[in-house]
Short mmCIF file of C-alpha atoms and ligand atoms in Angstrom, two decimals:
data_model
loop_
_atom_site.label_atom_id
_atom_site.label_comp_id
_atom_site.label_asym_id
_atom_site.label_seq_id
_atom_site.Cartn_x
_atom_site.Cartn_y
_atom_site.Cartn_z
CA MET A 116 -35.05 -38.67 36.16
CA THR A 117 -36.70 -40.57 39.01
CA PRO A 118 -39.40 -38.36 40.57
CA PRO A 119 -38.37 -36.84 43.90
CA GLY A 120 -39.13 -39.12 46.79
CA ALA A 121 -39.56 -42.24 44.66
CA PRO A 122 -37.52 -45.34 45.48
CA SER A 123 -35.07 -46.35 42.76
CA ALA A 124 -33.99 -49.76 41.58
CA THR A 125 -30.47 -48.55 40.88
CA ARG A 126 -29.72 -46.41 43.92
CA LEU A 127 -26.84 -47.78 45.98
CA TRP A 128 -28.05 -46.96 49.48
CA GLY A 129 -31.79 -47.73 49.59
CA GLY A 130 -32.03 -49.60 52.89
CA ARG A 131 -31.79 -46.84 55.43
CA PHE A 132 -33.83 -44.26 53.49
CA SER A 133 -37.57 -43.86 53.49
CA GLY A 134 -37.63 -42.12 50.11
CA GLY A 135 -35.48 -41.01 47.21
CA PRO A 136 -33.50 -37.80 47.05
CA ALA A 137 -35.00 -34.44 46.24
CA GLU A 138 -34.73 -33.47 42.62
CA ALA A 139 -32.55 -30.47 43.48
CA LEU A 140 -30.09 -32.76 45.25
CA ALA A 141 -30.11 -35.27 42.42
CA ARG A 142 -29.39 -32.53 39.89
CA LEU A 143 -26.53 -31.19 41.98
CA SER A 144 -25.11 -34.60 42.70
CA VAL A 145 -25.17 -36.24 39.27
CA SER A 146 -21.74 -36.63 37.66
CA VAL A 147 -22.39 -39.28 35.04
CA GLN A 148 -22.53 -36.65 32.28
CA PHE A 149 -18.80 -36.06 32.82
CA ASP A 150 -17.47 -39.16 34.55
CA TRP A 151 -18.82 -41.60 31.97
CA ARG A 152 -15.46 -41.44 30.24
CA LEU A 153 -14.08 -43.44 33.17
CA ALA A 154 -16.29 -46.41 32.22
CA PRO A 155 -13.62 -48.49 30.42
CA TYR A 156 -11.25 -48.03 33.37
CA ASP A 157 -13.96 -48.82 35.91
CA LEU A 158 -14.67 -52.05 34.03
CA LEU A 159 -10.98 -53.01 34.06
CA ALA A 160 -10.85 -52.42 37.79
CA SER A 161 -14.08 -54.42 38.25
CA ARG A 162 -12.62 -57.37 36.42
CA ALA A 163 -9.55 -57.30 38.70
CA HIS A 164 -11.80 -57.00 41.76
CA ALA A 165 -13.87 -60.00 40.65
CA GLY A 166 -10.66 -62.04 40.58
CA VAL A 167 -9.85 -60.86 44.10
CA LEU A 168 -13.28 -61.90 45.39
CA HIS A 169 -12.82 -65.29 43.76
CA ARG A 170 -9.40 -65.80 45.35
CA ALA A 171 -10.92 -64.74 48.68
CA GLY A 172 -13.52 -67.49 48.33
CA LEU A 173 -16.34 -64.97 47.99
CA LEU A 174 -17.20 -65.89 44.37
CA ASP A 175 -17.16 -69.53 43.30
CA GLU A 176 -15.81 -70.69 39.97
CA ALA A 177 -19.19 -70.49 38.20
CA GLU A 178 -19.98 -67.08 39.69
CA LEU A 179 -16.61 -65.76 38.57
CA ALA A 180 -17.18 -67.06 35.04
CA ALA A 181 -20.63 -65.45 34.93
CA MET A 182 -19.28 -62.21 36.35
CA THR A 183 -16.39 -62.06 33.88
CA GLY A 184 -18.71 -62.88 30.99
CA ALA A 185 -21.09 -60.11 32.01
CA LEU A 186 -18.21 -57.64 32.40
CA ASP A 187 -16.98 -58.57 28.90
CA GLU A 188 -20.44 -58.06 27.50
CA LEU A 189 -20.85 -54.76 29.31
CA THR A 190 -17.44 -53.58 28.09
CA GLU A 191 -18.53 -54.28 24.53
CA ALA A 192 -21.91 -52.60 25.09
CA VAL A 193 -20.20 -49.50 26.49
CA ARG A 194 -17.84 -49.45 23.53
CA ASP A 195 -20.57 -49.76 20.88
CA GLY A 196 -22.86 -47.37 22.73
CA SER A 197 -25.68 -49.88 23.30
CA PHE A 198 -25.28 -49.44 27.04
CA ARG A 199 -25.65 -45.79 28.04
CA PRO A 200 -25.81 -44.14 31.45
CA MET A 201 -29.05 -42.59 32.65
CA VAL A 202 -29.26 -39.47 34.82
CA GLU A 203 -30.78 -41.60 37.58
CA ASP A 204 -27.52 -43.51 37.70
CA GLU A 205 -25.81 -40.55 39.38
CA ASP A 206 -22.31 -41.64 38.47
CA VAL A 207 -20.35 -44.04 36.27
CA HIS A 208 -19.93 -46.60 39.04
CA THR A 209 -23.66 -46.81 39.70
CA ALA A 210 -24.45 -46.96 36.00
CA LEU A 211 -22.13 -49.91 35.50
CA GLU A 212 -23.51 -51.70 38.54
CA ARG A 213 -26.94 -51.33 36.94
CA GLY A 214 -25.50 -52.86 33.78
CA LEU A 215 -24.25 -55.84 35.77
CA LEU A 216 -27.54 -56.27 37.63
CA GLU A 217 -29.40 -56.22 34.30
CA ARG A 218 -27.18 -59.02 33.05
CA LEU A 219 -26.69 -61.11 36.19
CA GLY A 220 -29.60 -60.39 38.52
CA SER A 221 -28.63 -60.51 42.19
CA LEU A 222 -25.20 -62.00 41.45
CA GLY A 223 -24.28 -58.57 40.06
CA GLY A 224 -24.62 -57.18 43.58
CA LYS A 225 -21.73 -59.33 44.83
CA LEU A 226 -19.07 -57.24 43.13
CA ARG A 227 -19.51 -54.38 45.56
CA ALA A 228 -18.12 -56.47 48.44
CA GLY A 229 -14.97 -54.90 49.85
CA ARG A 230 -15.17 -51.98 47.48
CA SER A 231 -16.47 -48.46 47.78
CA ARG A 232 -16.95 -45.83 45.12
CA ASN A 233 -14.31 -43.90 47.03
CA ASP A 234 -11.48 -46.31 46.24
CA GLN A 235 -13.02 -47.07 42.86
CA VAL A 236 -13.06 -43.47 41.65
CA ALA A 237 -9.52 -42.80 42.88
CA THR A 238 -8.29 -45.90 41.03
CA ASP A 239 -10.27 -45.19 37.86
CA LEU A 240 -8.98 -41.64 37.68
CA ARG A 241 -5.37 -42.78 38.10
CA LEU A 242 -5.83 -45.32 35.30
CA TYR A 243 -7.44 -42.72 33.05
CA LEU A 244 -4.77 -40.11 33.69
CA ARG A 245 -1.84 -42.52 33.29
CA ASP A 246 -3.25 -43.49 29.93
CA HIS A 247 -3.82 -39.91 28.84
CA ALA A 248 -0.48 -38.66 30.16
CA ARG A 249 1.03 -40.97 27.57
CA GLN A 250 -1.18 -39.53 24.83
CA VAL A 251 -0.13 -36.01 25.82
CA ALA A 252 3.52 -37.09 25.82
CA THR A 253 3.16 -38.55 22.32
CA ARG A 254 1.70 -35.27 21.02
CA LEU A 255 4.45 -33.29 22.79
CA VAL A 256 7.08 -35.46 21.13
CA GLU A 257 5.43 -34.86 17.74
CA LEU A 258 5.50 -31.10 18.23
CA SER A 259 9.10 -31.33 19.37
CA GLU A 260 9.99 -33.30 16.26
CA ALA A 261 8.40 -30.66 14.06
CA LEU A 262 10.46 -28.00 15.83
CA VAL A 263 13.65 -30.07 15.61
CA ASP A 264 13.08 -30.63 11.88
CA GLN A 265 12.71 -26.89 11.32
CA ALA A 266 15.70 -26.22 13.57
CA GLU A 267 17.87 -28.63 11.63
CA GLU A 268 16.85 -26.86 8.43
CA HIS A 269 17.81 -23.52 10.00
CA VAL A 270 20.94 -24.25 12.01
CA ASP A 271 22.82 -21.91 9.68
CA THR A 272 20.10 -19.30 9.40
CA ALA A 273 21.29 -16.24 11.28
CA ALA A 274 18.56 -14.36 13.12
CA PRO A 275 18.25 -11.50 15.56
CA GLY A 276 18.43 -12.74 19.13
CA LEU A 277 16.21 -10.66 21.37
CA THR A 278 16.12 -9.70 25.02
CA HIS A 279 13.42 -7.29 26.22
CA LEU A 280 12.16 -7.83 22.65
CA GLN A 281 15.08 -5.62 21.53
CA HIS A 282 17.90 -6.75 19.26
CA ALA A 283 20.59 -8.22 21.51
CA GLN A 284 23.00 -10.58 19.71
CA PRO A 285 22.80 -12.61 16.50
CA ILE A 286 21.77 -16.23 16.96
CA SER A 287 21.12 -19.32 14.89
CA PHE A 288 17.36 -19.46 14.27
CA GLY A 289 17.62 -23.21 14.87
CA HIS A 290 18.94 -22.46 18.36
CA GLN A 291 15.86 -20.37 19.10
CA LEU A 292 13.52 -23.14 17.92
CA LEU A 293 15.37 -25.72 20.02
CA ALA A 294 14.95 -23.55 23.11
CA HIS A 295 11.22 -24.30 22.81
CA VAL A 296 11.97 -28.00 22.37
CA GLN A 297 13.96 -27.99 25.63
CA ALA A 298 10.84 -26.71 27.41
CA PHE A 299 8.58 -29.35 25.85
CA ALA A 300 11.13 -32.07 26.64
CA ARG A 301 10.97 -31.02 30.29
CA ASP A 302 7.17 -31.27 30.10
CA VAL A 303 7.47 -34.89 28.97
CA ASP A 304 10.03 -35.48 31.68
CA ARG A 305 7.58 -34.10 34.23
CA LEU A 306 4.85 -36.44 32.94
CA ARG A 307 7.20 -39.40 33.33
CA ASP A 308 8.14 -38.29 36.82
CA TRP A 309 4.46 -37.73 37.70
CA ASP A 310 3.65 -41.20 36.46
CA ARG A 311 5.92 -42.82 39.06
CA ARG A 312 3.91 -41.24 41.86
CA ALA A 313 0.58 -41.83 40.14
CA ALA A 314 1.27 -45.56 39.76
CA VAL A 315 -0.42 -46.43 43.07
CA SER A 316 -3.67 -48.36 43.32
CA ALA A 317 -6.39 -47.37 45.79
CA LEU A 318 -8.41 -50.58 45.42
CA GLY A 319 -8.84 -52.38 48.71
CA ALA A 320 -9.00 -49.16 50.72
CA GLY A 321 -12.78 -49.56 50.86
CA ALA A 322 -14.56 -46.42 51.96
CA LEU A 323 -11.59 -45.35 54.09
CA ALA A 324 -10.42 -47.95 56.59
CA GLY A 325 -9.51 -50.96 54.47
CA SER A 326 -11.60 -54.11 54.47
CA SER A 327 -12.33 -56.97 56.83
CA LEU A 328 -12.56 -59.23 53.78
CA PRO A 329 -9.38 -61.01 52.66
CA LEU A 330 -8.74 -58.79 49.67
CA ASP A 331 -5.46 -58.60 47.78
CA PRO A 332 -4.57 -54.92 47.13
CA ALA A 333 -1.06 -55.81 45.91
CA GLY A 334 -2.31 -58.41 43.42
CA VAL A 335 -4.97 -56.08 42.10
CA ALA A 336 -2.46 -53.22 41.80
CA ALA A 337 -0.10 -55.38 39.75
CA GLU A 338 -2.94 -56.62 37.56
CA LEU A 339 -3.92 -53.03 36.73
CA GLY A 340 -0.35 -52.06 35.89
CA PHE A 341 0.32 -50.08 39.07
CA ASP A 342 3.70 -50.26 40.78
CA ALA A 343 2.23 -50.62 44.26
CA PRO A 344 -0.95 -50.64 46.33
CA PHE A 345 -1.76 -47.80 48.74
CA ALA A 346 0.23 -47.61 51.98
CA ASN A 347 -2.57 -45.94 53.96
CA SER A 348 -6.24 -46.56 53.20
CA ILE A 349 -7.29 -43.08 54.39
CA ASP A 350 -4.73 -41.41 52.13
CA ALA A 351 -5.74 -43.71 49.27
CA VAL A 352 -9.25 -42.24 49.10
CA SER A 353 -8.41 -38.64 50.10
CA ASP A 354 -5.31 -37.98 48.05
CA ARG A 355 -5.74 -35.94 44.90
CA ASP A 356 -2.10 -34.85 44.62
CA PHE A 357 -1.89 -36.83 41.41
CA VAL A 358 -4.64 -34.66 39.92
CA ALA A 359 -3.14 -31.38 41.13
CA GLU A 360 0.29 -32.41 39.92
CA ILE A 361 -0.79 -33.33 36.42
CA LEU A 362 -2.82 -30.11 36.27
CA PHE A 363 0.40 -28.26 37.00
CA VAL A 364 2.29 -30.19 34.34
CA LEU A 365 -0.49 -29.45 31.82
CA ALA A 366 -0.70 -25.80 32.85
CA LEU A 367 3.04 -25.38 32.40
CA ALA A 368 2.94 -27.16 29.03
CA GLY A 369 0.11 -24.76 28.18
CA VAL A 370 2.30 -21.83 29.18
CA HIS A 371 5.08 -23.18 26.94
CA LEU A 372 2.60 -23.49 24.08
CA SER A 373 1.47 -19.96 24.80
CA ARG A 374 5.01 -18.58 24.68
CA LEU A 375 5.67 -20.36 21.39
CA GLY A 376 2.30 -19.11 20.16
CA GLU A 377 3.19 -15.55 21.10
CA GLU A 378 6.46 -15.80 19.16
CA VAL A 379 4.66 -17.19 16.10
CA VAL A 380 2.20 -14.29 16.31
CA LEU A 381 5.10 -11.82 16.40
CA TRP A 382 7.10 -13.59 13.70
CA THR A 383 4.17 -13.43 11.27
CA THR A 384 3.53 -9.71 11.68
CA ARG A 385 4.47 -7.40 8.84
CA GLU A 386 6.89 -5.71 11.25
CA PHE A 387 8.85 -8.92 11.90
CA GLY A 388 8.09 -10.87 8.72
CA TRP A 389 10.23 -13.80 9.85
CA VAL A 390 7.89 -16.64 8.93
CA GLU A 391 4.91 -17.27 6.73
CA LEU A 392 2.26 -19.73 7.84
CA ASP A 393 0.60 -22.26 5.60
CA ASP A 394 -2.92 -21.38 4.51
CA ALA A 395 -4.22 -24.53 6.20
CA PHE A 396 -3.17 -23.18 9.59
CA THR A 397 -4.41 -19.61 9.23
CA THR A 398 -7.79 -17.97 8.95
CA GLY A 399 -9.10 -15.09 6.88
CA SER A 400 -11.27 -12.15 7.75
CA SER A 401 -14.93 -11.83 6.86
CA ILE A 402 -14.45 -8.20 5.87
CA MET A 403 -10.76 -7.61 5.07
CA PRO A 404 -9.87 -9.74 2.06
CA GLN A 405 -6.12 -9.40 2.56
CA LYS A 406 -6.03 -10.84 6.09
CA LYS A 407 -4.25 -14.04 7.08
CA ASN A 408 -4.41 -14.55 10.81
CA PRO A 409 -2.35 -16.87 13.05
CA ASP A 410 -5.36 -18.20 14.99
CA VAL A 411 -3.73 -21.48 16.05
CA ALA A 412 -0.96 -19.59 17.82
CA GLU A 413 -3.49 -17.24 19.40
CA LEU A 414 -5.72 -20.07 20.61
CA ALA A 415 -2.66 -21.82 22.06
CA ARG A 416 -1.92 -18.60 23.91
CA GLY A 417 -5.54 -18.08 24.93
CA LYS A 418 -6.21 -21.60 26.15
CA SER A 419 -3.31 -21.49 28.57
CA GLY A 420 -5.57 -19.30 30.71
CA ARG A 421 -8.08 -22.06 31.36
CA LEU A 422 -5.29 -24.54 32.11
CA ILE A 423 -3.91 -22.26 34.81
CA GLY A 424 -7.46 -21.77 36.09
CA HIS A 425 -8.06 -25.52 36.41
CA LEU A 426 -4.94 -25.90 38.56
CA THR A 427 -5.78 -23.04 40.90
CA GLY A 428 -9.42 -24.13 41.01
CA LEU A 429 -8.57 -27.65 42.16
CA LEU A 430 -6.06 -26.43 44.74
CA ALA A 431 -8.80 -24.21 46.16
CA THR A 432 -11.17 -27.19 46.27
CA LEU A 433 -8.62 -29.34 48.12
CA LYS A 434 -7.58 -26.68 50.60
CA GLY A 435 -9.25 -27.27 53.94
CA LEU A 436 -10.82 -30.65 53.08
CA PRO A 437 -10.78 -32.92 56.11
CA LEU A 438 -9.80 -36.56 55.61
CA ALA A 439 -10.99 -38.92 54.34
CA TYR A 440 -13.34 -38.76 51.32
CA ASP A 441 -15.57 -35.69 50.93
CA ARG A 442 -17.96 -35.18 48.09
CA ASP A 443 -16.05 -32.02 47.16
CA LEU A 444 -13.55 -34.39 45.58
CA GLN A 445 -16.00 -35.05 42.76
CA GLU A 446 -14.98 -31.56 41.56
CA ASP A 447 -11.58 -32.93 40.51
CA LYS A 448 -12.82 -34.45 37.29
CA GLU A 449 -14.16 -31.69 35.06
CA PRO A 450 -11.04 -29.52 35.33
CA VAL A 451 -8.61 -32.35 34.72
CA PHE A 452 -10.65 -33.80 31.84
CA ASP A 453 -10.86 -30.36 30.26
CA ALA A 454 -7.13 -29.79 30.77
CA ILE A 455 -6.30 -33.07 29.02
CA ASP A 456 -8.80 -32.36 26.22
CA THR A 457 -7.49 -28.83 25.76
CA VAL A 458 -3.84 -29.83 25.52
CA LEU A 459 -4.70 -32.69 23.15
CA LEU A 460 -6.60 -30.20 20.99
CA VAL A 461 -3.89 -27.55 20.87
CA LEU A 462 -0.86 -29.78 20.33
CA PRO A 463 -1.67 -31.26 16.89
CA ALA A 464 -2.71 -27.82 15.58
CA MET A 465 0.54 -26.31 16.81
CA THR A 466 2.52 -29.21 15.31
CA GLY A 467 0.89 -28.60 11.94
CA THR A 468 1.53 -24.87 12.19
CA ILE A 469 5.22 -25.38 12.92
CA SER A 470 5.88 -28.16 10.43
CA THR A 471 4.32 -26.20 7.55
CA MET A 472 5.63 -22.72 8.34
CA ARG A 473 8.04 -21.17 5.87
CA VAL A 474 11.00 -19.38 7.42
CA ARG A 475 12.16 -16.33 5.45
CA ARG A 476 15.86 -16.89 5.93
CA GLU A 477 17.09 -13.89 3.89
CA ARG A 478 14.97 -11.51 5.90
CA LEU A 479 16.14 -13.06 9.17
CA ALA A 480 19.78 -12.96 8.10
CA ALA A 481 19.50 -9.37 6.92
CA SER A 482 18.15 -8.17 10.25
CA ALA A 483 20.47 -10.32 12.40
CA PRO A 484 23.08 -7.52 12.85
CA ASP A 485 20.45 -4.75 13.15
CA GLY A 486 20.36 -2.64 16.27
CA TYR A 487 24.16 -2.79 16.69
CA ALA A 488 23.81 -6.44 17.67
CA LEU A 489 27.55 -7.01 17.17
CA ALA A 490 28.52 -4.51 19.90
CA THR A 491 29.18 -7.30 22.42
CA ASP A 492 31.54 -8.92 19.92
CA VAL A 493 33.56 -5.71 19.70
CA ALA A 494 33.74 -5.44 23.50
CA GLU A 495 34.88 -9.07 23.80
CA TYR A 496 37.45 -8.47 21.04
CA LEU A 497 38.90 -5.63 23.14
CA VAL A 498 38.97 -7.90 26.19
CA ARG A 499 41.01 -10.44 24.20
CA GLU A 500 43.35 -7.51 23.39
CA GLY A 501 43.85 -6.96 27.12
CA VAL A 502 41.37 -4.13 27.77
CA PRO A 503 39.45 -4.50 31.07
CA PHE A 504 35.81 -5.35 30.25
CA ARG A 505 34.55 -2.27 32.09
CA ASP A 506 36.62 -0.01 29.80
CA ALA A 507 35.76 -2.04 26.72
CA HIS A 508 32.04 -1.71 27.51
CA GLU A 509 32.43 2.06 27.90
CA ALA A 510 34.39 2.39 24.62
CA VAL A 511 31.88 0.37 22.62
CA GLY A 512 29.02 2.28 24.22
CA ARG A 513 30.55 5.49 22.89
CA LEU A 514 31.02 3.85 19.49
CA VAL A 515 27.32 2.91 19.38
CA ALA A 516 26.30 6.45 20.42
CA TRP A 517 28.48 7.83 17.61
CA CYS A 518 26.86 5.50 15.09
CA VAL A 519 23.36 6.44 16.27
CA GLU A 520 24.21 10.14 15.93
CA HIS A 521 25.72 9.71 12.46
CA GLU A 522 23.14 7.14 11.33
CA VAL A 523 25.72 4.55 10.29
CA ASP A 524 26.46 0.92 11.17
CA LEU A 525 29.36 -0.22 13.35
CA ASP A 526 31.43 -1.23 10.32
CA GLU A 527 30.94 2.13 8.58
CA VAL A 528 32.94 4.25 11.04
CA PRO A 529 36.10 5.71 9.41
CA ASP A 530 39.44 4.63 10.95
CA ASP A 531 40.28 8.18 12.02
CA ASP A 532 37.05 8.53 13.93
CA LEU A 533 37.47 5.17 15.69
CA VAL A 534 40.51 6.33 17.66
CA LEU A 535 38.87 9.66 18.40
CA ILE A 536 35.87 7.88 19.90
CA SER A 537 38.13 5.83 22.15
CA PRO A 538 41.88 5.16 22.22
CA HIS A 539 41.03 1.46 22.66
CA LEU A 540 39.36 1.32 19.25
CA GLY A 541 41.13 0.80 15.95
CA PRO A 542 40.64 -0.81 12.54
CA GLY A 543 41.17 -4.22 14.17
CA VAL A 544 37.60 -4.18 15.46
CA ARG A 545 36.37 -4.76 11.94
CA SER A 546 37.66 -8.34 12.15
CA VAL A 547 34.78 -9.25 14.48
CA LEU A 548 32.04 -7.31 12.71
CA SER A 549 30.52 -10.30 10.95
CA VAL A 550 27.37 -12.16 11.90
CA GLN A 551 28.90 -15.48 10.87
CA GLY A 552 31.90 -14.78 13.11
CA ALA A 553 29.60 -13.83 15.98
CA LEU A 554 27.78 -17.16 15.66
CA ASP A 555 30.85 -19.34 15.14
CA THR A 556 32.71 -17.96 18.13
CA ARG A 557 29.86 -18.68 20.56
CA SER A 558 30.97 -22.27 20.56
CA ALA A 559 31.01 -23.10 24.27
CA PRO A 560 28.64 -25.95 25.19
CA GLY A 561 25.01 -24.90 24.84
CA GLY A 562 25.93 -21.83 22.77
CA THR A 563 24.49 -20.70 19.46
CA ALA A 564 27.48 -21.72 17.27
CA PRO A 565 26.06 -23.85 14.43
CA ALA A 566 28.34 -26.76 15.39
CA ARG A 567 26.86 -26.75 18.91
CA VAL A 568 23.31 -26.41 17.59
CA ARG A 569 23.85 -29.46 15.37
CA GLU A 570 24.94 -31.44 18.46
CA GLN A 571 21.82 -30.25 20.26
CA VAL A 572 19.67 -31.53 17.38
CA ALA A 573 21.32 -34.95 17.65
CA ASP A 574 20.96 -35.09 21.46
CA LEU A 575 17.31 -34.09 21.28
CA ARG A 576 16.54 -36.72 18.67
CA VAL A 577 17.89 -39.42 21.00
CA ARG A 578 15.87 -38.02 23.88
CA LEU A 579 12.68 -37.81 21.79
CA ASP A 580 13.08 -41.47 20.78
CA LEU A 581 13.26 -42.47 24.45
CA ASP A 582 10.24 -40.32 25.28
CA ARG A 583 8.25 -41.76 22.40
CA ALA A 584 9.03 -45.27 23.61
CA TRP A 585 7.88 -44.40 27.14
CA ALA A 586 4.67 -42.87 25.82
CA ALA A 587 3.92 -46.10 23.94
CA SER A 588 4.42 -48.19 27.11
N1 LIG B 700 -18.89 -39.73 42.05
C1 LIG B 700 -18.02 -39.59 43.18
C2 LIG B 700 -16.76 -38.83 42.82
O1 LIG B 700 -16.55 -38.59 41.72
C3 LIG B 700 -17.61 -40.93 43.71
C4 LIG B 700 -18.63 -41.45 44.61
C5 LIG B 700 -18.31 -41.33 46.02
N2 LIG B 700 -19.49 -40.86 46.60
C6 LIG B 700 -19.77 -41.02 47.87
N3 LIG B 700 -20.91 -40.58 48.25
N4 LIG B 700 -18.97 -41.61 48.70
O2 LIG B 700 -15.99 -38.49 43.68
#
């Protein structure tokens, strides 16, 4: 660290100041410990900017060649770790300018023409996030594939369908797994939608007002893979919607992971006993030799908290910020980097947990009709027989109460008692008291009938292929 008050060779604003910053300010201000990961993107943007300066007549042919050569060298040095930031650099942009000055002498100082760290950081962060949104999408597709594979295996596995965590109606276990895939597919869809709005370059906005130099924001945007340059230079450097939006997408994906995690936790309890997890994705206890804990699912659930926190934290930072750039905006990076890191950490572990879990189909099938889960089928049978649903509901309610009192199942009620319970009831109700029948008849689009679930598997596979292709783009 440069001693307080000392001039610095690398500081960007020496001219007007009689001394260097106080140590307390420097320590507060430094961001290079977390923004260094933007270095490869900053270098890409610098290369594009060098081309702009050349086309504007501000770098001659030889200067451009030297500049490009030095940027190549610096890119390599960043990659192999031989060029490292120093705390005195303050941020990634300053560190890389030092790297250029070390290689080019005063020529290195020409690259800053027409460019401010304000438009640089906004552009770098967009590049970084567009890249990482694709990595997140790839991992989401992999988790979805693991779920679809399990679902396909268990299209015909009957399971209890729950509402309020109480037995409601029998379902295909595959249908339940695919419900999670629908959520993750929407997450990928949201990333793709986000990407359209994030595909805007801020380069050329300068500090806030644009530049008097003949820059080429559209050319530079295209070169960096953006769809368009900024429409308003003030907005270009002040806007962090793209950070807030992706934090929301990541927080919601985290919530989806948490809900799946919660189900896995429940499913593996002795009380449920629906699935058994592979040893590789469980942990033991230091004191209880019998324990096998679903830590991946719990960490997925737990980490959703920090993802939600990052979103609300950034919104609080943005609220009340006057235009254009304010240093508060530097607070956008740590939350969004952590959100990306967190999701990229959880997803592969969850994918492994799901793809290796063993579903105990007999146990699921045996408990599918528990809790009088076929009562709705009896009521709907009566409706088909012409009974108003209100009366059918009442009759079946009395039937269930009778069964509870006599501790029997719906199909164990003697014929004579059926008519005593309600004149609407008769031996005919037995025709619908089968789990398989309950599944097969729920065959309207999107329902749990195995034929519909198989179609859903096929549709999702097509969708996942398209999403995978986008994520590789
Ligand atoms: N490191 C800053 C950030 O992350 C960018 C630099 C802009 N600083 C400034 N004083 N204009 O937002």
